[in-house]
Each structure stands twice: as structure tokens, then as C-alpha cells.
Amino acid sequence: FAADTSRKIGGFHTLCASVGTISGHTLTGYLEKEVLPASIWDLKHRAKCGNNAGMAYCSASHLWVDIYLASGTGASTLSVNGGTISDTRDWNRFVDDGGAVGKKLLDDTEFQLCSEGSNMQTNIVGSADPVTTGGHSDTAGRRMISNIGLEDCCGARNQWLRDQSYRWDSDGTMAAAAKTLTIYHVAASPPPGGNPIYVKYGASGRPYLCCNMANDSEDKWLTFGSAVTILVKHDASADSGGYQLYFDEDATQPSRLLAALPGGKTDYIETSDPNYPLKITYNATPATPGVAISYNDGEEERLEFTSGTSANGAIDLASYSLTCAYYSLTDSKGQLYRQGPYGDDKLLAGGHWNDGPQGGPRWRAAYVSRWTAAAYIGGRFRSEPL
């Protein structure tokens, strides 16, 4: 065929590997080299990017999506079987790669819709970097393919999404002594005074501190430094429905307070200053690295614990406060005004080659900064229909 004797009026992609039997899957039983139905295009049903090679149509999101993880860079960016997967490139460069061929990264909802039918809670067989695109299978022997025929959406390599996220880490810029509360060491015999402190959740779902005050049955205030305060409510049944609080001496600020909180998630308790919340770090067995904390509401009116080093401990709220500053991005194309050392992230989707039970169409990571360039992060592009 040549341009002077023919005109291209449509096309399609064929499967790079047989799907096998997958219960409930749109492509169950399809064989290698058979036509992938969602990839069929013509002059009126095609992608706006101008090149439908290696793309399939997702009717749920009304988009054409790359079948394969991106390979190549810039104007040579492709969706092709057997291509060397593009990685170790930051989010900004992937955006440029997609733009060079008229495409964009997927967003959160688009990825979920187009990757439906992919393997869930598994990763690629061998749990190693696949290096190239193709028809891979997972550790259960199931093909890693979505209902519309997208390859390696889940369990092969994380994929950048367009969506914004946020990460809040200490940068050590605040004066620690200004927002510090001491927890006093008391020998194990006799044990610390008062009763244990617990974390409970109110009707609004917000966490708070409580304790069965042994002496006066009154609410108490803890003061961090000279100004920031937090309430400890008196609760005669603090242990009923509460999560006991522990102090981990070996942990770095601000992750020293531990509790087996519901849902396996770390939580924050409001103080009198919204800039300085109290962090409670989730730990399934907090008594293993930590020591129980009690509120002594006798003459001492203080938090007490039995220290393994016989030294007082401290909780520093100042570890949460982060200053804003400019950060130079790659390629000298401008700077990012961010809070703290991270402060600006992009979502990752799918899970990589060793994520095991975490991977799937709804797997997301919300901690990776846009300037991160790693071997476990790739990209997948999409285009609007014509």
C-alpha cells in the first residue's frame, strides 16, 4: 500500500498475548493476534491526537487510552508492544512527553474507569521490573489486562496521574522549645499516677483525648510551651470504645504518640492553634515500641510514663509547622513555591511490580513529589475523541 494508491480509513490493534479464561472479563477466551474490539477506529471514531496506534476506546470515560505504558520520550513517545518502558523521569517530563504527541496523563477517575477488569491485589509474576511492555501475567497466572484491553495497568509499574496531592512533613524550621510538652518519667514501682489516656471519636468523627480522672473527675488542659493547649476530657469509661495512648521514645518527632486507631490510619487532634495539631500515629501493637501514658490528676497534674531510659520524654508540636520557599525544578523551567521539603505531590496509580495485595484499579499513592524520578514510576496517556 502506498499513499498514491490507497487511503487509510481505519485500523485496529491485535492482542499481543492470549487472555486465557478470566471469569466475568470482557476479553475472556480471546487469543493472541485477535482483533481488540475497543481499538477499532475509523475516520469519524478516532483520537484527536491524530495517531490511533496502540490505543483503545474507553466508553465509560469517553476517551482513547494508550494500551501500553509509555515508551520513548518527546516526539518519539509511543504506546507499543515490546517497547522499553519509560521511567526515571519526573512528572513534569512525562507531561511534556504526552504533550509532544498530543496526549495527556490520565486523572484519578479516568484511570479507575479504563483499568477496570485488571488484576487486583496482585503484582507481576516474578515481582520484578518487567522492563518492556507486553502481555504479562500476575503471580496467580492471570493476564494483567483490563476489560478494554489495556496492558499492565496494575501491579507492573506505578503511573503518574494528573491529580494534585499534598504531603506535610517537618522541616525543622520552628523553635522546638516553643511548643513542647514534657511527659515525666516515673519508676515502674510504684507505677505512674492517675489513669491511662485514651483517644476517642465524637459524633462528628473528630478524635479527642480522654481519661478517667482518678481524683477530681474534671476535664484537664495540657499546655505546649506557653500558649498552645489541648483538652483532656474526663470520662469514667475512657477505656470503653477508646484507643489507649502510648509514647515511643525511639521515634522521631512528631511520631511519638501511638495508638491502634480504627481503620489503620494515623489521625490528628485539634489544639487551640490550628497550625499545630497533635499527631497520633497508627500502630497495630502500640505497646510493643511504646509505653502507656497516664494523666496524674493529683498534686502533679501532668502526663507520666515509665521510661526505658529513666529520662523524661517530650512531645513537640512545632515539628508540624512548615515554612514556604521556592524549589528549583528540573530543566530550568521555573520554580515551585512549596511548603516544607515536600508540600506538593502528584497521585500515583496502579501499584508497581512488588506491591502485592495493594495493587488494583483503585490503588493510589499520595506521597510522591512531582520532581521524583524513579524506576518504579511510569506513565500512560490518553486523548479526547475527535
mmCIF file of C-alpha atoms in Angstrom:
data_model
loop_
_atom_site.group_PDB
_atom_site.id
_atom_site.type_symbol
_atom_site.label_atom_id
_atom_site.label_comp_id
_atom_site.label_asym_id
_atom_site.label_seq_id
_atom_site.Cartn_x
_atom_site.Cartn_y
_atom_site.Cartn_z
ATOM 1 C CA PHE A 1 0.000 0.000 0.000
ATOM 2 C CA ALA A 2 1.180 3.492 -0.807
ATOM 3 C CA ALA A 3 -0.238 6.975 -0.459
ATOM 4 C CA ASP A 4 -0.751 7.314 -4.236
ATOM 5 C CA THR A 5 -2.847 4.131 -4.466
ATOM 6 C CA SER A 6 -4.674 3.926 -1.148
ATOM 7 C CA ARG A 7 -6.079 5.888 1.732
ATOM 8 C CA LYS A 8 -6.107 4.786 5.377
ATOM 9 C CA ILE A 9 -9.703 4.919 6.588
ATOM 10 C CA GLY A 10 -9.428 2.896 9.775
ATOM 11 C CA GLY A 11 -7.448 0.436 11.802
ATOM 12 C CA PHE A 12 -7.278 -1.750 14.880
ATOM 13 C CA HIS A 13 -4.862 -3.345 17.323
ATOM 14 C CA THR A 14 -4.440 -7.065 17.868
ATOM 15 C CA LEU A 15 -3.792 -8.790 21.172
ATOM 16 C CA CYS A 16 -0.121 -9.249 21.981
ATOM 17 C CA ALA A 17 -0.860 -12.370 24.068
ATOM 18 C CA SER A 18 -3.831 -14.650 24.670
ATOM 19 C CA VAL A 19 -6.084 -13.575 27.525
ATOM 20 C CA GLY A 20 -6.989 -17.035 28.761
ATOM 21 C CA THR A 21 -10.070 -17.691 30.865
ATOM 22 C CA ILE A 22 -10.970 -14.866 33.271
ATOM 23 C CA SER A 23 -14.428 -15.097 34.800
ATOM 24 C CA GLY A 24 -16.527 -12.002 34.087
ATOM 25 C CA HIS A 25 -13.860 -10.395 31.892
ATOM 26 C CA THR A 26 -14.889 -8.830 28.582
ATOM 27 C CA LEU A 27 -11.955 -10.435 26.756
ATOM 28 C CA THR A 28 -12.009 -13.899 28.319
ATOM 29 C CA GLY A 29 -11.020 -16.509 25.751
ATOM 30 C CA TYR A 30 -9.511 -14.040 23.269
ATOM 31 C CA LEU A 31 -6.376 -15.323 21.566
ATOM 32 C CA GLU A 32 -3.104 -13.736 20.541
ATOM 33 C CA LYS A 33 -3.408 -11.735 17.283
ATOM 34 C CA GLU A 34 -7.190 -11.499 17.504
ATOM 35 C CA VAL A 35 -8.650 -8.033 16.965
ATOM 36 C CA LEU A 36 -9.089 -5.996 20.139
ATOM 37 C CA PRO A 37 -12.671 -4.667 19.777
ATOM 38 C CA ALA A 38 -12.159 -1.401 21.697
ATOM 39 C CA SER A 39 -9.201 -0.490 19.473
ATOM 40 C CA ILE A 40 -11.161 -0.353 16.184
ATOM 41 C CA TRP A 41 -11.210 3.159 14.727
ATOM 42 C CA ASP A 42 -12.297 4.894 11.550
ATOM 43 C CA LEU A 43 -12.363 8.420 10.147
ATOM 44 C CA LYS A 44 -15.192 9.510 12.444
ATOM 45 C CA HIS A 45 -14.376 7.446 15.532
ATOM 46 C CA ARG A 46 -10.769 8.161 16.398
ATOM 47 C CA ALA A 47 -8.466 10.066 18.732
ATOM 48 C CA LYS A 48 -7.889 13.802 18.444
ATOM 49 C CA CYS A 49 -4.127 13.271 18.879
ATOM 50 C CA GLY A 50 -4.008 12.101 15.255
ATOM 51 C CA ASN A 51 -2.399 8.704 15.786
ATOM 52 C CA ASN A 52 -4.575 5.824 16.998
ATOM 53 C CA ALA A 53 -1.748 3.290 17.020
ATOM 54 C CA GLY A 54 -1.690 1.389 20.306
ATOM 55 C CA MET A 55 -4.878 2.956 21.716
ATOM 56 C CA ALA A 56 -8.270 1.631 22.861
ATOM 57 C CA TYR A 57 -11.528 3.486 23.440
ATOM 58 C CA CYS A 58 -12.962 3.683 26.952
ATOM 59 C CA SER A 59 -16.692 4.294 26.615
ATOM 60 C CA ALA A 60 -17.048 4.910 30.363
ATOM 61 C CA SER A 61 -14.775 7.958 30.244
ATOM 62 C CA HIS A 62 -15.278 8.793 26.513
ATOM 63 C CA LEU A 63 -11.528 8.779 25.898
ATOM 64 C CA TRP A 64 -8.940 6.979 23.806
ATOM 65 C CA VAL A 65 -6.316 5.488 26.130
ATOM 66 C CA ASP A 66 -2.873 4.006 25.438
ATOM 67 C CA ILE A 67 -2.907 0.219 25.594
ATOM 68 C CA TYR A 68 0.681 0.099 26.816
ATOM 69 C CA LEU A 69 2.776 2.003 29.327
ATOM 70 C CA ALA A 70 4.646 4.807 27.613
ATOM 71 C CA SER A 71 7.943 4.072 25.920
ATOM 72 C CA GLY A 72 10.237 6.597 24.298
ATOM 73 C CA THR A 73 10.320 10.304 25.077
ATOM 74 C CA GLY A 74 9.322 13.586 23.462
ATOM 75 C CA ALA A 75 8.063 13.266 19.888
ATOM 76 C CA SER A 76 9.163 9.606 19.957
ATOM 77 C CA THR A 77 6.767 8.705 22.781
ATOM 78 C CA LEU A 78 4.833 5.554 21.857
ATOM 79 C CA SER A 79 2.282 3.019 23.041
ATOM 80 C CA VAL A 80 3.716 -0.135 21.521
ATOM 81 C CA ASN A 81 4.185 -3.815 22.338
ATOM 82 C CA GLY A 82 7.760 -4.665 23.313
ATOM 83 C CA GLY A 83 8.800 -1.070 23.936
ATOM 84 C CA THR A 84 11.243 -0.226 26.721
ATOM 85 C CA ILE A 85 9.081 1.287 29.452
ATOM 86 C CA SER A 86 9.896 4.938 30.061
ATOM 87 C CA ASP A 87 10.753 5.554 33.722
ATOM 88 C CA THR A 88 13.127 7.510 35.982
ATOM 89 C CA ARG A 89 11.523 10.697 34.662
ATOM 90 C CA ASP A 90 9.704 13.186 36.845
ATOM 91 C CA TRP A 91 6.062 14.192 36.472
ATOM 92 C CA ASN A 92 6.904 17.349 34.538
ATOM 93 C CA ARG A 93 8.811 15.422 31.867
ATOM 94 C CA PHE A 94 6.019 12.897 31.453
ATOM 95 C CA VAL A 95 3.618 15.799 30.912
ATOM 96 C CA ASP A 96 5.957 17.096 28.198
ATOM 97 C CA ASP A 97 6.229 13.624 26.621
ATOM 98 C CA GLY A 98 2.465 13.304 26.346
ATOM 99 C CA GLY A 99 2.074 16.836 25.043
ATOM 100 C CA ALA A 100 4.657 16.171 22.323
ATOM 101 C CA VAL A 101 2.295 13.583 20.792
ATOM 102 C CA GLY A 102 -0.981 15.394 21.564
ATOM 103 C CA LYS A 103 -1.879 13.429 24.698
ATOM 104 C CA LYS A 104 -2.237 13.911 28.470
ATOM 105 C CA LEU A 105 -1.725 11.823 31.586
ATOM 106 C CA LEU A 106 -4.852 10.164 32.970
ATOM 107 C CA ASP A 107 -6.584 11.631 36.006
ATOM 108 C CA ASP A 108 -7.883 9.742 39.053
ATOM 109 C CA THR A 109 -11.366 8.895 37.741
ATOM 110 C CA GLU A 110 -10.165 8.143 34.211
ATOM 111 C CA PHE A 111 -7.608 5.619 35.422
ATOM 112 C CA GLN A 112 -10.183 3.833 37.584
ATOM 113 C CA LEU A 113 -12.647 3.530 34.706
ATOM 114 C CA CYS A 114 -10.249 2.450 31.973
ATOM 115 C CA SER A 115 -8.317 -0.030 34.149
ATOM 116 C CA GLU A 116 -11.437 -1.853 35.346
ATOM 117 C CA GLY A 117 -11.110 -5.593 34.810
ATOM 118 C CA SER A 118 -7.372 -5.584 35.528
ATOM 119 C CA ASN A 119 -5.834 -7.874 38.130
ATOM 120 C CA MET A 120 -6.460 -6.756 41.691
ATOM 121 C CA GLN A 121 -4.291 -7.163 44.799
ATOM 122 C CA THR A 122 -1.541 -8.935 42.870
ATOM 123 C CA ASN A 123 1.609 -7.933 41.042
ATOM 124 C CA ILE A 124 3.508 -9.233 38.036
ATOM 125 C CA VAL A 125 4.884 -12.778 38.153
ATOM 126 C CA GLY A 126 8.427 -12.751 39.491
ATOM 127 C CA SER A 127 7.782 -9.488 41.358
ATOM 128 C CA ALA A 128 10.423 -7.701 39.293
ATOM 129 C CA ASP A 129 10.614 -4.808 36.854
ATOM 130 C CA PRO A 130 9.141 -6.026 33.519
ATOM 131 C CA VAL A 131 11.420 -3.571 31.644
ATOM 132 C CA THR A 132 9.375 -3.810 28.418
ATOM 133 C CA THR A 133 5.685 -3.561 27.573
ATOM 134 C CA GLY A 134 3.738 -6.666 26.634
ATOM 135 C CA GLY A 135 1.232 -9.293 27.617
ATOM 136 C CA HIS A 136 2.267 -10.036 31.188
ATOM 137 C CA SER A 137 0.629 -12.240 33.809
ATOM 138 C CA ASP A 138 0.438 -11.847 37.577
ATOM 139 C CA THR A 139 1.566 -14.102 40.406
ATOM 140 C CA ALA A 140 -1.739 -16.010 40.151
ATOM 141 C CA GLY A 141 -1.184 -16.760 36.452
ATOM 142 C CA ARG A 142 -3.876 -14.272 35.365
ATOM 143 C CA ARG A 143 -3.299 -11.936 32.447
ATOM 144 C CA MET A 144 -2.764 -8.322 33.521
ATOM 145 C CA ILE A 145 -5.282 -6.782 31.141
ATOM 146 C CA SER A 146 -8.315 -4.523 31.583
ATOM 147 C CA ASN A 147 -11.770 -5.059 30.098
ATOM 148 C CA ILE A 148 -10.978 -2.792 27.147
ATOM 149 C CA GLY A 149 -7.550 -4.364 26.582
ATOM 150 C CA LEU A 150 -5.132 -2.053 28.417
ATOM 151 C CA GLU A 151 -1.972 -3.871 29.477
ATOM 152 C CA ASP A 152 -0.161 -3.622 32.838
ATOM 153 C CA CYS A 153 -2.466 -1.094 34.493
ATOM 154 C CA CYS A 154 -1.984 -2.689 37.904
ATOM 155 C CA GLY A 155 0.953 -4.464 39.526
ATOM 156 C CA ALA A 156 3.630 -3.705 36.948
ATOM 157 C CA ARG A 157 4.627 -0.085 37.458
ATOM 158 C CA ASN A 158 3.164 2.938 39.203
ATOM 159 C CA GLN A 159 1.768 5.514 36.811
ATOM 160 C CA TRP A 160 1.706 9.274 37.226
ATOM 161 C CA LEU A 161 -1.754 10.846 37.303
ATOM 162 C CA ARG A 162 -2.581 14.496 36.650
ATOM 163 C CA ASP A 163 -4.233 14.938 40.051
ATOM 164 C CA GLN A 164 -2.739 17.087 42.775
ATOM 165 C CA SER A 165 -1.966 15.737 46.241
ATOM 166 C CA TYR A 166 -0.235 17.097 49.347
ATOM 167 C CA ARG A 167 2.328 15.894 51.838
ATOM 168 C CA TRP A 168 3.047 17.502 55.203
ATOM 169 C CA ASP A 169 6.467 16.787 56.727
ATOM 170 C CA SER A 170 8.581 18.589 59.287
ATOM 171 C CA ASP A 171 11.402 20.750 58.009
ATOM 172 C CA GLY A 172 12.800 21.648 61.447
ATOM 173 C CA THR A 173 12.386 25.390 60.915
ATOM 174 C CA MET A 174 10.438 26.122 64.118
ATOM 175 C CA ALA A 175 11.877 26.515 67.618
ATOM 176 C CA ALA A 176 11.219 23.184 69.330
ATOM 177 C CA ALA A 177 11.089 24.602 72.854
ATOM 178 C CA ALA A 178 8.243 26.950 71.965
ATOM 179 C CA LYS A 179 5.634 24.205 71.511
ATOM 180 C CA THR A 180 6.892 21.370 73.738
ATOM 181 C CA LEU A 181 5.125 19.367 76.454
ATOM 182 C CA THR A 182 7.062 17.197 78.909
ATOM 183 C CA ILE A 183 5.990 13.641 79.784
ATOM 184 C CA TYR A 184 7.553 12.788 83.136
ATOM 185 C CA HIS A 185 9.348 9.531 83.865
ATOM 186 C CA VAL A 186 8.099 7.647 86.931
ATOM 187 C CA ALA A 187 9.625 4.362 88.075
ATOM 188 C CA ALA A 188 7.553 1.256 87.442
ATOM 189 C CA SER A 189 7.151 0.581 91.158
ATOM 190 C CA PRO A 190 5.072 2.346 92.280
ATOM 191 C CA PRO A 191 3.616 2.908 88.796
ATOM 192 C CA PRO A 192 2.817 6.316 87.273
ATOM 193 C CA GLY A 193 -0.071 8.075 88.989
ATOM 194 C CA GLY A 194 -3.577 8.560 87.652
ATOM 195 C CA ASN A 195 -5.135 6.535 84.870
ATOM 196 C CA PRO A 196 -4.307 5.836 81.191
ATOM 197 C CA ILE A 197 -5.164 8.319 78.455
ATOM 198 C CA TYR A 198 -7.272 7.191 75.503
ATOM 199 C CA VAL A 199 -8.240 8.512 72.080
ATOM 200 C CA LYS A 200 -11.967 8.545 71.305
ATOM 201 C CA TYR A 201 -14.075 9.802 68.418
ATOM 202 C CA GLY A 202 -17.033 12.151 68.885
ATOM 203 C CA ALA A 203 -20.313 12.228 66.962
ATOM 204 C CA SER A 204 -18.642 14.399 64.313
ATOM 205 C CA GLY A 205 -15.947 11.765 63.790
ATOM 206 C CA ARG A 206 -13.219 14.001 65.203
ATOM 207 C CA PRO A 207 -10.770 12.453 67.687
ATOM 208 C CA TYR A 208 -10.164 13.766 71.197
ATOM 209 C CA LEU A 209 -8.218 12.766 74.334
ATOM 210 C CA CYS A 210 -9.937 11.420 77.428
ATOM 211 C CA CYS A 211 -9.070 9.890 80.798
ATOM 212 C CA ASN A 212 -10.904 8.582 83.836
ATOM 213 C CA MET A 213 -9.590 11.234 86.207
ATOM 214 C CA ALA A 214 -8.842 9.414 89.458
ATOM 215 C CA ASN A 215 -9.194 12.352 91.872
ATOM 216 C CA ASP A 216 -11.465 15.224 90.877
ATOM 217 C CA SER A 217 -13.407 13.974 87.816
ATOM 218 C CA GLU A 218 -12.738 17.186 85.878
ATOM 219 C CA ASP A 219 -11.555 17.950 82.363
ATOM 220 C CA LYS A 220 -7.894 18.981 82.143
ATOM 221 C CA TRP A 221 -5.836 21.167 79.823
ATOM 222 C CA LEU A 222 -2.381 20.325 78.507
ATOM 223 C CA THR A 223 -0.190 23.290 77.558
ATOM 224 C CA PHE A 224 2.530 23.011 74.914
ATOM 225 C CA GLY A 225 5.124 25.695 75.548
ATOM 226 C CA SER A 226 3.332 28.807 76.776
ATOM 227 C CA ALA A 227 0.282 29.151 74.543
ATOM 228 C CA VAL A 228 -0.963 26.097 72.660
ATOM 229 C CA THR A 229 -3.430 23.971 74.633
ATOM 230 C CA ILE A 230 -5.422 20.771 74.186
ATOM 231 C CA LEU A 231 -8.290 19.388 76.263
ATOM 232 C CA VAL A 232 -8.250 16.009 78.016
ATOM 233 C CA LYS A 233 -11.859 15.161 78.838
ATOM 234 C CA HIS A 234 -12.854 13.319 81.992
ATOM 235 C CA ASP A 235 -14.546 10.037 81.031
ATOM 236 C CA ALA A 236 -15.325 7.429 83.655
ATOM 237 C CA SER A 237 -15.494 4.869 80.808
ATOM 238 C CA ALA A 238 -12.489 6.070 78.844
ATOM 239 C CA ASP A 239 -11.401 2.506 78.156
ATOM 240 C CA SER A 240 -14.776 1.638 76.608
ATOM 241 C CA GLY A 241 -14.528 2.378 72.903
ATOM 242 C CA GLY A 242 -11.263 4.221 73.406
ATOM 243 C CA TYR A 243 -7.803 3.552 71.982
ATOM 244 C CA GLN A 244 -5.060 3.658 74.602
ATOM 245 C CA LEU A 245 -2.238 6.133 74.051
ATOM 246 C CA TYR A 246 1.449 5.135 74.129
ATOM 247 C CA PHE A 247 4.732 7.052 73.936
ATOM 248 C CA ASP A 248 7.580 5.840 71.720
ATOM 249 C CA GLU A 249 10.909 7.248 72.961
ATOM 250 C CA ASP A 250 12.824 5.990 69.929
ATOM 251 C CA ALA A 251 10.559 7.648 67.371
ATOM 252 C CA THR A 252 11.419 10.988 65.829
ATOM 253 C CA GLN A 253 9.149 13.977 66.244
ATOM 254 C CA PRO A 254 6.258 14.218 65.554
ATOM 255 C CA SER A 255 5.508 10.465 65.545
ATOM 256 C CA ARG A 256 5.997 9.651 69.207
ATOM 257 C CA LEU A 257 2.361 9.144 70.223
ATOM 258 C CA LEU A 258 0.960 5.753 69.184
ATOM 259 C CA ALA A 259 -2.467 4.097 69.266
ATOM 260 C CA ALA A 260 -4.193 1.232 67.442
ATOM 261 C CA LEU A 261 -6.622 3.650 65.782
ATOM 262 C CA PRO A 262 -9.573 2.341 63.724
ATOM 263 C CA GLY A 263 -9.106 1.814 60.017
ATOM 264 C CA GLY A 264 -5.352 1.513 60.390
ATOM 265 C CA LYS A 265 -4.890 5.251 59.848
ATOM 266 C CA THR A 266 -2.872 7.949 61.566
ATOM 267 C CA ASP A 267 -5.008 10.822 62.855
ATOM 268 C CA TYR A 268 -4.683 14.376 64.175
ATOM 269 C CA ILE A 269 -6.314 16.026 67.202
ATOM 270 C CA GLU A 270 -7.078 19.725 67.083
ATOM 271 C CA THR A 271 -5.388 22.096 69.545
ATOM 272 C CA SER A 272 -6.117 25.727 70.368
ATOM 273 C CA ASP A 273 -3.938 26.700 67.384
ATOM 274 C CA PRO A 274 -4.968 25.075 64.063
ATOM 275 C CA ASN A 275 -1.369 25.363 62.847
ATOM 276 C CA TYR A 276 -0.252 22.853 65.487
ATOM 277 C CA PRO A 277 -2.353 19.656 65.540
ATOM 278 C CA LEU A 278 -1.398 16.717 67.749
ATOM 279 C CA LYS A 279 -0.403 13.699 65.672
ATOM 280 C CA ILE A 280 -1.422 10.189 66.792
ATOM 281 C CA THR A 281 0.444 7.615 64.717
ATOM 282 C CA TYR A 282 -1.317 4.336 63.960
ATOM 283 C CA ASN A 283 0.368 1.190 65.256
ATOM 284 C CA ALA A 284 -1.374 -2.186 65.412
ATOM 285 C CA THR A 285 0.576 -3.118 68.563
ATOM 286 C CA PRO A 286 1.498 0.232 70.133
ATOM 287 C CA ALA A 287 2.566 -1.323 73.446
ATOM 288 C CA THR A 288 5.479 -3.059 71.687
ATOM 289 C CA PRO A 289 7.511 0.020 70.720
ATOM 290 C CA GLY A 290 5.744 2.343 73.160
ATOM 291 C CA VAL A 291 4.944 2.787 76.861
ATOM 292 C CA ALA A 292 1.486 3.604 78.246
ATOM 293 C CA ILE A 293 0.819 7.247 79.159
ATOM 294 C CA SER A 294 -1.183 8.237 82.247
ATOM 295 C CA TYR A 295 -2.605 11.536 83.431
ATOM 296 C CA ASN A 296 -1.747 12.136 87.089
ATOM 297 C CA ASP A 297 -4.511 14.473 88.273
ATOM 298 C CA GLY A 298 -3.229 14.586 91.856
ATOM 299 C CA GLU A 299 -0.874 17.292 93.038
ATOM 300 C CA GLU A 300 1.374 16.813 89.983
ATOM 301 C CA GLU A 301 -1.280 17.467 87.296
ATOM 302 C CA ARG A 302 0.917 16.079 84.499
ATOM 303 C CA LEU A 303 1.458 13.276 81.995
ATOM 304 C CA GLU A 304 3.551 10.371 83.274
ATOM 305 C CA PHE A 305 5.111 7.198 81.881
ATOM 306 C CA THR A 306 7.830 4.711 82.761
ATOM 307 C CA SER A 307 10.809 5.486 80.557
ATOM 308 C CA GLY A 308 13.155 2.742 79.426
ATOM 309 C CA THR A 309 15.996 5.247 79.790
ATOM 310 C CA SER A 310 14.739 6.778 83.057
ATOM 311 C CA ALA A 311 14.526 10.114 81.271
ATOM 312 C CA ASN A 312 11.612 12.458 80.691
ATOM 313 C CA GLY A 313 10.065 12.497 77.251
ATOM 314 C CA ALA A 314 8.710 15.351 75.128
ATOM 315 C CA ILE A 315 6.035 15.990 72.509
ATOM 316 C CA ASP A 316 6.917 18.810 70.136
ATOM 317 C CA LEU A 317 4.046 20.387 68.207
ATOM 318 C CA ALA A 318 6.469 22.718 66.425
ATOM 319 C CA SER A 319 7.540 19.782 64.245
ATOM 320 C CA TYR A 320 4.335 20.295 62.274
ATOM 321 C CA SER A 321 4.845 23.875 61.212
ATOM 322 C CA LEU A 322 6.401 24.256 57.760
ATOM 323 C CA THR A 323 7.744 27.370 56.073
ATOM 324 C CA CYS A 324 7.175 28.116 52.381
ATOM 325 C CA ALA A 325 10.038 28.605 49.940
ATOM 326 C CA TYR A 326 10.883 28.259 46.262
ATOM 327 C CA TYR A 327 12.250 24.988 44.879
ATOM 328 C CA SER A 328 14.086 24.769 41.541
ATOM 329 C CA LEU A 329 12.502 22.171 39.263
ATOM 330 C CA THR A 330 14.301 20.228 36.547
ATOM 331 C CA ASP A 331 15.224 21.643 33.145
ATOM 332 C CA SER A 332 15.409 25.249 34.430
ATOM 333 C CA LYS A 333 11.775 25.878 33.511
ATOM 334 C CA GLY A 334 10.725 27.711 36.634
ATOM 335 C CA GLN A 335 10.433 27.191 40.388
ATOM 336 C CA LEU A 336 7.745 25.765 42.645
ATOM 337 C CA TYR A 337 6.612 27.639 45.758
ATOM 338 C CA ARG A 338 6.063 24.820 48.233
ATOM 339 C CA GLN A 339 5.501 24.354 51.952
ATOM 340 C CA GLY A 340 8.245 22.421 53.712
ATOM 341 C CA PRO A 341 10.550 19.935 51.961
ATOM 342 C CA TYR A 342 7.661 18.274 50.075
ATOM 343 C CA GLY A 343 4.332 20.090 50.195
ATOM 344 C CA ASP A 344 3.355 19.315 46.601
ATOM 345 C CA ASP A 345 2.692 15.822 45.277
ATOM 346 C CA LYS A 346 1.017 14.050 42.392
ATOM 347 C CA LEU A 347 -1.060 10.893 42.649
ATOM 348 C CA LEU A 348 0.338 7.543 41.552
ATOM 349 C CA ALA A 349 -1.963 4.752 40.356
ATOM 350 C CA GLY A 350 -1.987 1.001 39.857
ATOM 351 C CA GLY A 351 0.873 -0.221 42.039
ATOM 352 C CA HIS A 352 4.279 -1.476 40.917
ATOM 353 C CA TRP A 353 5.886 -4.887 40.435
ATOM 354 C CA ASN A 354 6.232 -5.697 44.128
ATOM 355 C CA ASP A 355 3.130 -4.116 45.687
ATOM 356 C CA GLY A 356 1.240 -7.397 46.020
ATOM 357 C CA PRO A 357 -2.108 -7.007 47.825
ATOM 358 C CA GLN A 358 -2.132 -3.205 47.492
ATOM 359 C CA GLY A 359 -2.391 -3.058 43.688
ATOM 360 C CA GLY A 360 -5.557 -2.565 41.658
ATOM 361 C CA PRO A 361 -7.653 -0.062 39.639
ATOM 362 C CA ARG A 362 -8.305 1.984 42.789
ATOM 363 C CA TRP A 363 -4.794 1.821 44.260
ATOM 364 C CA ARG A 364 -3.359 5.287 44.838
ATOM 365 C CA ALA A 365 -0.253 6.740 46.473
ATOM 366 C CA ALA A 366 -0.409 10.336 47.682
ATOM 367 C CA TYR A 367 3.130 10.977 48.881
ATOM 368 C CA VAL A 368 5.378 11.283 45.812
ATOM 369 C CA SER A 369 6.573 14.747 44.780
ATOM 370 C CA ARG A 370 6.331 15.827 41.165
ATOM 371 C CA TRP A 371 10.126 16.104 40.928
ATOM 372 C CA THR A 372 10.646 12.435 41.864
ATOM 373 C CA ALA A 373 12.273 10.363 39.112
ATOM 374 C CA ALA A 374 12.242 6.656 39.960
ATOM 375 C CA ALA A 375 12.441 3.311 38.157
ATOM 376 C CA TYR A 376 9.115 2.214 39.653
ATOM 377 C CA ILE A 377 7.133 5.132 38.144
ATOM 378 C CA GLY A 378 5.975 5.264 34.528
ATOM 379 C CA GLY A 379 3.091 6.846 32.682
ATOM 380 C CA ARG A 380 0.098 6.162 30.462
ATOM 381 C CA PHE A 381 -1.502 8.696 28.158
ATOM 382 C CA ARG A 382 -4.936 9.429 26.767
ATOM 383 C CA SER A 383 -6.573 11.579 24.118
ATOM 384 C CA GLU A 384 -10.024 13.084 23.634
ATOM 385 C CA PRO A 385 -12.045 11.694 20.731
ATOM 386 C CA LEU A 386 -12.168 13.675 17.512
#
